[in-house]
Amino acid sequence: MGIALITGATAGLGLEFAWQLAAARHDLVLVARTENRLNEVAEQLRAVAGVNVEVICADLSVVEDVERVAERLRITGDEAGETRHPVGLLVNNAGFGYAQRFIDGDVDVELRAFDVMARAVLILTRTAVGQMVPRGRGAILNVGSIAALTASGTYSAHKAWVRNFTEGLAHELAGTGVTATAVAPGLTRTEFHSRAELNTAGLPSIGWLSAERVVSDALTAVRRGQVLCTPTKRYQLAAAALRLAPRAVVRALGKPGLGPTN
């Protein structure tokens, strides 16, 4: 996979992706909003794993910042004097939670969520495959959610878009040497929920996954060229039940404003 570019790379699943890829000897490009934290994580990875780490401080809800990340994806390594190598794996992981309903929530929050979890994914993926396809190798990994199969507000809608987008992309990429994978984890223990001020006290402990397991399963799926990945048997069963259940039942179970599952 060569160099991996990871968005939302300083916390949660993004940080775990960085460590597991570094342990596999992949050089990294880390993208996150907080510069101090970004540099701190980069230094730790360089010192412990001994890999090269570039950093891009960017807010993916800002058009200009997305373009700066896209510029890194356009690097081919062929330019005279160019020392930065092309990205072989793009991990679209950035996201955030928002504990609000759509009908009376803050529209600016909704737009920011859409920009980060849909618009930026589209732009960065299109830029990456534009370089990968001519080379005949590369991979896109989009972090979705089991919530894509539920009716829990706009977060579910964004993750459903990620899932369908990835499946369509995988079909277009067939035979090119480039793959597309969407991982759909369930509840995953990270600081994601507390940052979003989401109440998870009533959620059963058996439903929680570790970030290590989710990331390991996702990277295994990428290496196999697998399009959809739902970590653990229990969430695979839950996904099957959601697909088979009448949509009226699924809607009744939805909790708008619950926010992300990972």
C-alpha atoms as a printed R data frame, in Angstrom:
    type eleno elety resid chain resno       x       y       z
1   ATOM     1    CA   MET     A     1   0.000   0.000   0.000
2   ATOM     2    CA   GLY     A     2   3.013   2.332   0.222
3   ATOM     3    CA   ILE     A     3   2.292   5.681   1.874
4   ATOM     4    CA   ALA     A     4  -1.023   5.987   3.698
5   ATOM     5    CA   LEU     A     5  -2.852   9.287   4.099
6   ATOM     6    CA   ILE     A     6  -5.262   9.281   7.058
7   ATOM     7    CA   THR     A     7  -7.804  11.993   7.831
8   ATOM     8    CA   GLY     A     8  -8.866  12.546  11.424
9   ATOM     9    CA   ALA     A     9  -5.591  10.904  12.389
10  ATOM    10    CA   THR     A    10  -4.939  12.136  15.934
11  ATOM    11    CA   ALA     A    11  -7.739  10.436  17.872
12  ATOM    12    CA   GLY     A    12 -10.060   7.432  17.877
13  ATOM    13    CA   LEU     A    13  -9.975   5.104  14.898
14  ATOM    14    CA   GLY     A    14  -7.731   7.479  12.938
15  ATOM    15    CA   LEU     A    15  -4.999   7.258  15.554
16  ATOM    16    CA   GLU     A    16  -5.317   3.476  15.653
17  ATOM    17    CA   PHE     A    17  -5.038   3.346  11.855
18  ATOM    18    CA   ALA     A    18  -1.838   5.379  12.117
19  ATOM    19    CA   TRP     A    19  -0.266   3.030  14.676
20  ATOM    20    CA   GLN     A    20  -1.229  -0.185  12.921
21  ATOM    21    CA   LEU     A    21  -0.053   1.056   9.534
22  ATOM    22    CA   ALA     A    22   3.193   2.345  11.063
23  ATOM    23    CA   ALA     A    23   3.721  -1.046  12.713
24  ATOM    24    CA   ALA     A    24   3.383  -2.575   9.238
25  ATOM    25    CA   ARG     A    25   6.166  -0.204   8.072
26  ATOM    26    CA   HIS     A    26   4.040   2.179   6.043
27  ATOM    27    CA   ASP     A    27   5.075   5.817   5.886
28  ATOM    28    CA   LEU     A    28   2.240   8.190   6.747
29  ATOM    29    CA   VAL     A    29   0.590  11.482   5.946
30  ATOM    30    CA   LEU     A    30  -1.541  12.562   8.907
31  ATOM    31    CA   VAL     A    31  -4.384  15.046   8.533
32  ATOM    32    CA   ALA     A    32  -6.130  16.673  11.508
33  ATOM    33    CA   ARG     A    33  -7.349  20.059  12.739
34  ATOM    34    CA   THR     A    34  -5.227  20.539  15.886
35  ATOM    35    CA   GLU     A    35  -1.633  21.365  14.996
36  ATOM    36    CA   ASN     A    36  -0.057  20.710  18.408
37  ATOM    37    CA   ARG     A    37  -1.681  17.301  18.719
38  ATOM    38    CA   LEU     A    38  -0.822  16.487  15.108
39  ATOM    39    CA   ASN     A    39   2.869  17.200  15.645
40  ATOM    40    CA   GLU     A    40   2.877  15.289  18.935
41  ATOM    41    CA   VAL     A    41   1.418  12.156  17.330
42  ATOM    42    CA   ALA     A    42   3.821  12.434  14.390
43  ATOM    43    CA   GLU     A    43   6.828  12.614  16.706
44  ATOM    44    CA   GLN     A    44   5.644   9.580  18.669
45  ATOM    45    CA   LEU     A    45   5.187   7.534  15.486
46  ATOM    46    CA   ARG     A    46   8.610   8.520  14.152
47  ATOM    47    CA   ALA     A    47  10.316   7.684  17.443
48  ATOM    48    CA   VAL     A    48   8.551   4.388  18.155
49  ATOM    49    CA   ALA     A    49   7.880   2.961  14.694
50  ATOM    50    CA   GLY     A    50  10.744   4.544  12.797
51  ATOM    51    CA   VAL     A    51   8.605   5.555   9.818
52  ATOM    52    CA   ASN     A    52   8.443   8.819   7.891
53  ATOM    53    CA   VAL     A    53   5.482  10.962   8.891
54  ATOM    54    CA   GLU     A    54   4.207  14.073   7.136
55  ATOM    55    CA   VAL     A    55   1.536  16.280   8.678
56  ATOM    56    CA   ILE     A    56  -1.170  18.484   7.178
57  ATOM    57    CA   CYS     A    57  -3.141  20.669   9.563
58  ATOM    58    CA   ALA     A    58  -6.558  20.980   7.907
59  ATOM    59    CA   ASP     A    59 -10.233  21.349   8.737
60  ATOM    60    CA   LEU     A    60 -12.125  19.279   6.171
61  ATOM    61    CA   SER     A    61 -15.220  21.444   6.513
62  ATOM    62    CA   VAL     A    62 -13.195  24.261   4.895
63  ATOM    63    CA   VAL     A    63 -12.931  24.130   1.092
64  ATOM    64    CA   GLU     A    64  -9.416  25.565   0.987
65  ATOM    65    CA   ASP     A    65  -8.152  23.057   3.535
66  ATOM    66    CA   VAL     A    66  -9.603  20.140   1.579
67  ATOM    67    CA   GLU     A    67  -7.778  21.439  -1.484
68  ATOM    68    CA   ARG     A    68  -4.465  21.456   0.403
69  ATOM    69    CA   VAL     A    69  -4.939  17.793   1.267
70  ATOM    70    CA   ALA     A    70  -5.922  17.077  -2.340
71  ATOM    71    CA   GLU     A    71  -2.678  18.703  -3.489
72  ATOM    72    CA   ARG     A    72  -0.711  16.130  -1.474
73  ATOM    73    CA   LEU     A    73  -2.706  13.355  -3.139
74  ATOM    74    CA   ARG     A    74  -1.782  14.721  -6.574
75  ATOM    75    CA   ILE     A    75   1.941  14.177  -6.000
76  ATOM    76    CA   THR     A    76   3.200  11.448  -8.323
77  ATOM    77    CA   GLY     A    77   6.849  11.371  -7.279
78  ATOM    78    CA   ASP     A    78   7.869  11.849 -10.912
79  ATOM    79    CA   GLU     A    79   8.609  15.574 -10.757
80  ATOM    80    CA   ALA     A    80  12.249  16.587 -10.889
81  ATOM    81    CA   GLY     A    81  13.677  16.810  -7.397
82  ATOM    82    CA   GLU     A    82  10.455  15.506  -5.821
83  ATOM    83    CA   THR     A    83  11.250  13.615  -2.631
84  ATOM    84    CA   ARG     A    84   7.671  12.909  -1.522
85  ATOM    85    CA   HIS     A    85   6.241   9.648  -2.793
86  ATOM    86    CA   PRO     A    86   2.677   9.100  -4.018
87  ATOM    87    CA   VAL     A    87  -0.064   7.997  -1.639
88  ATOM    88    CA   GLY     A    88  -1.007   4.340  -2.034
89  ATOM    89    CA   LEU     A    89  -3.789   4.190   0.573
90  ATOM    90    CA   LEU     A    90  -6.304   6.911   1.377
91  ATOM    91    CA   VAL     A    91  -8.173   6.433   4.668
92  ATOM    92    CA   ASN     A    92 -11.204   8.731   4.786
93  ATOM    93    CA   ASN     A    93 -11.780   8.569   8.530
94  ATOM    94    CA   ALA     A    94 -12.530  12.131   9.668
95  ATOM    95    CA   GLY     A    95 -15.906  12.662  11.272
96  ATOM    96    CA   PHE     A    96 -17.587  14.010  14.372
97  ATOM    97    CA   GLY     A    97 -20.682  13.558  16.482
98  ATOM    98    CA   TYR     A    98 -23.492  16.021  16.967
99  ATOM    99    CA   ALA     A    99 -26.215  15.410  19.516
100 ATOM   100    CA   GLN     A   100 -29.108  17.214  17.873
101 ATOM   101    CA   ARG     A   101 -32.254  16.593  15.880
102 ATOM   102    CA   PHE     A   102 -32.445  17.881  12.320
103 ATOM   103    CA   ILE     A   103 -35.730  19.785  12.570
104 ATOM   104    CA   ASP     A   104 -34.652  22.085  15.394
105 ATOM   105    CA   GLY     A   105 -30.862  21.719  15.393
106 ATOM   106    CA   ASP     A   106 -28.123  24.092  14.273
107 ATOM   107    CA   VAL     A   107 -28.037  24.109  10.455
108 ATOM   108    CA   ASP     A   108 -24.380  25.172  10.450
109 ATOM   109    CA   VAL     A   109 -23.494  21.992  12.367
110 ATOM   110    CA   GLU     A   110 -25.421  19.933   9.816
111 ATOM   111    CA   LEU     A   111 -23.592  21.572   6.926
112 ATOM   112    CA   ARG     A   112 -20.223  21.057   8.569
113 ATOM   113    CA   ALA     A   113 -21.017  17.377   9.133
114 ATOM   114    CA   PHE     A   114 -22.026  17.002   5.488
115 ATOM   115    CA   ASP     A   115 -18.833  18.711   4.318
116 ATOM   116    CA   VAL     A   116 -16.561  16.526   6.455
117 ATOM   117    CA   MET     A   117 -18.269  13.151   6.042
118 ATOM   118    CA   ALA     A   118 -19.502  13.388   2.453
119 ATOM   119    CA   ARG     A   119 -18.113  16.299   0.432
120 ATOM   120    CA   ALA     A   120 -14.485  15.885   1.574
121 ATOM   121    CA   VAL     A   121 -14.690  12.118   1.049
122 ATOM   122    CA   LEU     A   122 -15.874  12.667  -2.527
123 ATOM   123    CA   ILE     A   123 -13.189  15.232  -3.381
124 ATOM   124    CA   LEU     A   124 -10.267  13.404  -1.786
125 ATOM   125    CA   THR     A   125 -11.309  10.065  -3.237
126 ATOM   126    CA   ARG     A   126 -11.670  11.499  -6.740
127 ATOM   127    CA   THR     A   127  -8.238  13.104  -6.456
128 ATOM   128    CA   ALA     A   128  -6.630   9.924  -5.141
129 ATOM   129    CA   VAL     A   129  -8.061   7.556  -7.760
130 ATOM   130    CA   GLY     A   130  -7.030  10.038 -10.444
131 ATOM   131    CA   GLN     A   131  -3.428   9.244  -9.495
132 ATOM   132    CA   MET     A   132  -3.839   5.600  -8.516
133 ATOM   133    CA   VAL     A   133  -5.617   4.287 -11.626
134 ATOM   134    CA   PRO     A   134  -2.856   5.337 -14.070
135 ATOM   135    CA   ARG     A   135  -0.328   3.604 -11.765
136 ATOM   136    CA   GLY     A   136  -2.465   0.470 -11.646
137 ATOM   137    CA   ARG     A   137  -2.397   0.154  -7.863
138 ATOM   138    CA   GLY     A   138  -3.792   1.767  -4.737
139 ATOM   139    CA   ALA     A   139  -6.642   1.540  -2.262
140 ATOM   140    CA   ILE     A   140  -9.392   3.698  -0.791
141 ATOM   141    CA   LEU     A   141 -10.708   2.913   2.698
142 ATOM   142    CA   ASN     A   142 -13.827   4.804   3.788
143 ATOM   143    CA   VAL     A   143 -14.937   4.647   7.410
144 ATOM   144    CA   GLY     A   144 -18.687   4.185   7.492
145 ATOM   145    CA   SER     A   145 -20.906   2.868  10.260
146 ATOM   146    CA   ILE     A   146 -23.559   0.300  11.057
147 ATOM   147    CA   ALA     A   147 -25.716   3.426  11.439
148 ATOM   148    CA   ALA     A   148 -25.915   3.503   7.629
149 ATOM   149    CA   LEU     A   149 -28.589   0.810   7.925
150 ATOM   150    CA   THR     A   150 -30.634   2.676  10.539
151 ATOM   151    CA   ALA     A   151 -32.786   5.809  10.491
152 ATOM   152    CA   SER     A   152 -30.960   7.881  13.092
153 ATOM   153    CA   GLY     A   153 -30.977  11.298  11.471
154 ATOM   154    CA   THR     A   154 -28.472  12.899   9.158
155 ATOM   155    CA   TYR     A   155 -25.494  10.980  10.562
156 ATOM   156    CA   SER     A   156 -27.120   7.787   9.275
157 ATOM   157    CA   ALA     A   157 -27.705   9.493   5.940
158 ATOM   158    CA   HIS     A   158 -24.058  10.512   5.627
159 ATOM   159    CA   LYS     A   159 -22.864   6.998   6.416
160 ATOM   160    CA   ALA     A   160 -25.390   5.478   4.003
161 ATOM   161    CA   TRP     A   161 -23.931   7.768   1.344
162 ATOM   162    CA   VAL     A   162 -20.409   6.554   2.223
163 ATOM   163    CA   ARG     A   163 -21.490   2.929   1.898
164 ATOM   164    CA   ASN     A   164 -23.266   3.359  -1.444
165 ATOM   165    CA   PHE     A   165 -20.537   5.618  -2.792
166 ATOM   166    CA   THR     A   166 -17.897   3.021  -1.962
167 ATOM   167    CA   GLU     A   167 -19.831   0.195  -3.588
168 ATOM   168    CA   GLY     A   168 -20.323   2.183  -6.774
169 ATOM   169    CA   LEU     A   169 -16.673   3.204  -6.761
170 ATOM   170    CA   ALA     A   170 -15.539  -0.401  -6.329
171 ATOM   171    CA   HIS     A   171 -17.579  -1.377  -9.371
172 ATOM   172    CA   GLU     A   172 -15.998   1.387 -11.468
173 ATOM   173    CA   LEU     A   173 -12.514   0.421 -10.293
174 ATOM   174    CA   ALA     A   174 -12.844  -3.270 -11.158
175 ATOM   175    CA   GLY     A   175  -9.856  -4.371 -13.222
176 ATOM   176    CA   THR     A   176  -7.800  -1.217 -12.570
177 ATOM   177    CA   GLY     A   177  -5.647  -2.585  -9.736
178 ATOM   178    CA   VAL     A   178  -7.216  -0.034  -7.366
179 ATOM   179    CA   THR     A   179  -9.711  -1.113  -4.706
180 ATOM   180    CA   ALA     A   180 -12.376   0.561  -2.558
181 ATOM   181    CA   THR     A   181 -13.456  -0.658   0.862
182 ATOM   182    CA   ALA     A   182 -16.013   0.636   3.369
183 ATOM   183    CA   VAL     A   183 -15.773  -0.483   6.986
184 ATOM   184    CA   ALA     A   184 -19.001  -0.315   8.997
185 ATOM   185    CA   PRO     A   185 -18.207  -0.650  12.700
186 ATOM   186    CA   GLY     A   186 -20.734  -0.659  15.475
187 ATOM   187    CA   LEU     A   187 -20.221   1.001  18.847
188 ATOM   188    CA   THR     A   188 -16.488   1.499  19.278
189 ATOM   189    CA   ARG     A   189 -14.702   2.645  22.414
190 ATOM   190    CA   THR     A   190 -12.967   5.914  21.613
191 ATOM   191    CA   GLU     A   191 -13.293   9.483  22.923
192 ATOM   192    CA   PHE     A   192 -15.652  10.190  20.002
193 ATOM   193    CA   HIS     A   193 -18.853  10.024  22.028
194 ATOM   194    CA   SER     A   194 -17.668  12.112  24.980
195 ATOM   195    CA   ARG     A   195 -16.417  14.850  22.657
196 ATOM   196    CA   ALA     A   196 -19.856  15.005  21.068
197 ATOM   197    CA   GLU     A   197 -21.517  14.998  24.516
198 ATOM   198    CA   LEU     A   198 -23.491  11.893  23.585
199 ATOM   199    CA   ASN     A   199 -25.075   9.925  26.439
200 ATOM   200    CA   THR     A   200 -24.022   6.291  26.110
201 ATOM   201    CA   ALA     A   201 -24.801   5.241  29.684
202 ATOM   202    CA   GLY     A   202 -27.749   3.081  28.672
203 ATOM   203    CA   LEU     A   203 -25.933   1.191  25.910
204 ATOM   204    CA   PRO     A   204 -25.056  -2.470  26.692
205 ATOM   205    CA   SER     A   205 -21.400  -3.235  27.310
206 ATOM   206    CA   ILE     A   206 -21.547  -6.260  24.994
207 ATOM   207    CA   GLY     A   207 -22.181  -3.928  22.063
208 ATOM   208    CA   TRP     A   208 -18.858  -2.125  22.322
209 ATOM   209    CA   LEU     A   209 -15.905  -2.946  20.078
210 ATOM   210    CA   SER     A   210 -12.241  -2.065  20.512
211 ATOM   211    CA   ALA     A   211 -10.597   0.331  18.083
212 ATOM   212    CA   GLU     A   212  -7.827  -2.241  17.607
213 ATOM   213    CA   ARG     A   213 -10.296  -4.871  16.342
214 ATOM   214    CA   VAL     A   214 -12.122  -2.473  14.015
215 ATOM   215    CA   VAL     A   215  -8.927  -1.194  12.425
216 ATOM   216    CA   SER     A   216  -7.369  -4.653  12.131
217 ATOM   217    CA   ASP     A   217 -10.467  -6.004  10.381
218 ATOM   218    CA   ALA     A   218 -10.644  -2.976   8.095
219 ATOM   219    CA   LEU     A   219  -7.009  -3.238   6.988
220 ATOM   220    CA   THR     A   220  -7.377  -6.982   6.431
221 ATOM   221    CA   ALA     A   221 -10.374  -6.241   4.194
222 ATOM   222    CA   VAL     A   222  -8.323  -3.712   2.214
223 ATOM   223    CA   ARG     A   223  -5.518  -6.207   1.673
224 ATOM   224    CA   ARG     A   224  -8.060  -8.745   0.407
225 ATOM   225    CA   GLY     A   225  -9.748  -6.238  -1.887
226 ATOM   226    CA   GLN     A   226 -13.004  -6.700   0.039
227 ATOM   227    CA   VAL     A   227 -15.623  -4.019  -0.652
228 ATOM   228    CA   LEU     A   228 -17.704  -4.123   2.555
229 ATOM   229    CA   CYS     A   229 -16.423  -4.954   6.016
230 ATOM   230    CA   THR     A   230 -18.520  -5.216   9.185
231 ATOM   231    CA   PRO     A   231 -16.267  -6.130  12.118
232 ATOM   232    CA   THR     A   232 -17.387  -8.997  14.405
233 ATOM   233    CA   LYS     A   233 -20.067 -11.638  13.966
234 ATOM   234    CA   ARG     A   234 -22.507  -9.878  16.277
235 ATOM   235    CA   TYR     A   235 -22.579  -6.746  14.152
236 ATOM   236    CA   GLN     A   236 -22.744  -8.800  10.975
237 ATOM   237    CA   LEU     A   237 -25.883 -10.407  12.420
238 ATOM   238    CA   ALA     A   238 -27.209  -6.992  13.459
239 ATOM   239    CA   ALA     A   239 -26.611  -5.675   9.945
240 ATOM   240    CA   ALA     A   240 -28.439  -8.637   8.431
241 ATOM   241    CA   ALA     A   241 -31.381  -8.069  10.776
242 ATOM   242    CA   LEU     A   242 -31.551  -4.379   9.853
243 ATOM   243    CA   ARG     A   243 -31.526  -5.192   6.137
244 ATOM   244    CA   LEU     A   244 -34.317  -7.762   6.520
245 ATOM   245    CA   ALA     A   245 -36.519  -5.839   8.953
246 ATOM   246    CA   PRO     A   246 -39.439  -3.777   7.587
247 ATOM   247    CA   ARG     A   247 -38.330  -0.180   7.219
248 ATOM   248    CA   ALA     A   248 -41.200   0.959   9.427
249 ATOM   249    CA   VAL     A   249 -39.638  -1.067  12.240
250 ATOM   250    CA   VAL     A   250 -36.180   0.319  11.529
251 ATOM   251    CA   ARG     A   251 -37.556   3.867  11.599
252 ATOM   252    CA   ALA     A   252 -39.288   3.205  14.903
253 ATOM   253    CA   LEU     A   253 -35.984   2.061  16.408
254 ATOM   254    CA   GLY     A   254 -34.117   5.114  15.152
255 ATOM   255    CA   LYS     A   255 -32.968   7.791  17.549
256 ATOM   256    CA   PRO     A   256 -32.395  11.065  15.700
257 ATOM   257    CA   GLY     A   257 -29.673  13.037  17.409
258 ATOM   258    CA   LEU     A   258 -27.909   9.954  18.826
259 ATOM   259    CA   GLY     A   259 -25.004  10.704  16.544
260 ATOM   260    CA   PRO     A   260 -22.131   8.386  15.595
261 ATOM   261    CA   THR     A   261 -21.492   4.818  16.548
262 ATOM   262    CA   ASN     A   262 -17.742   5.144  16.126
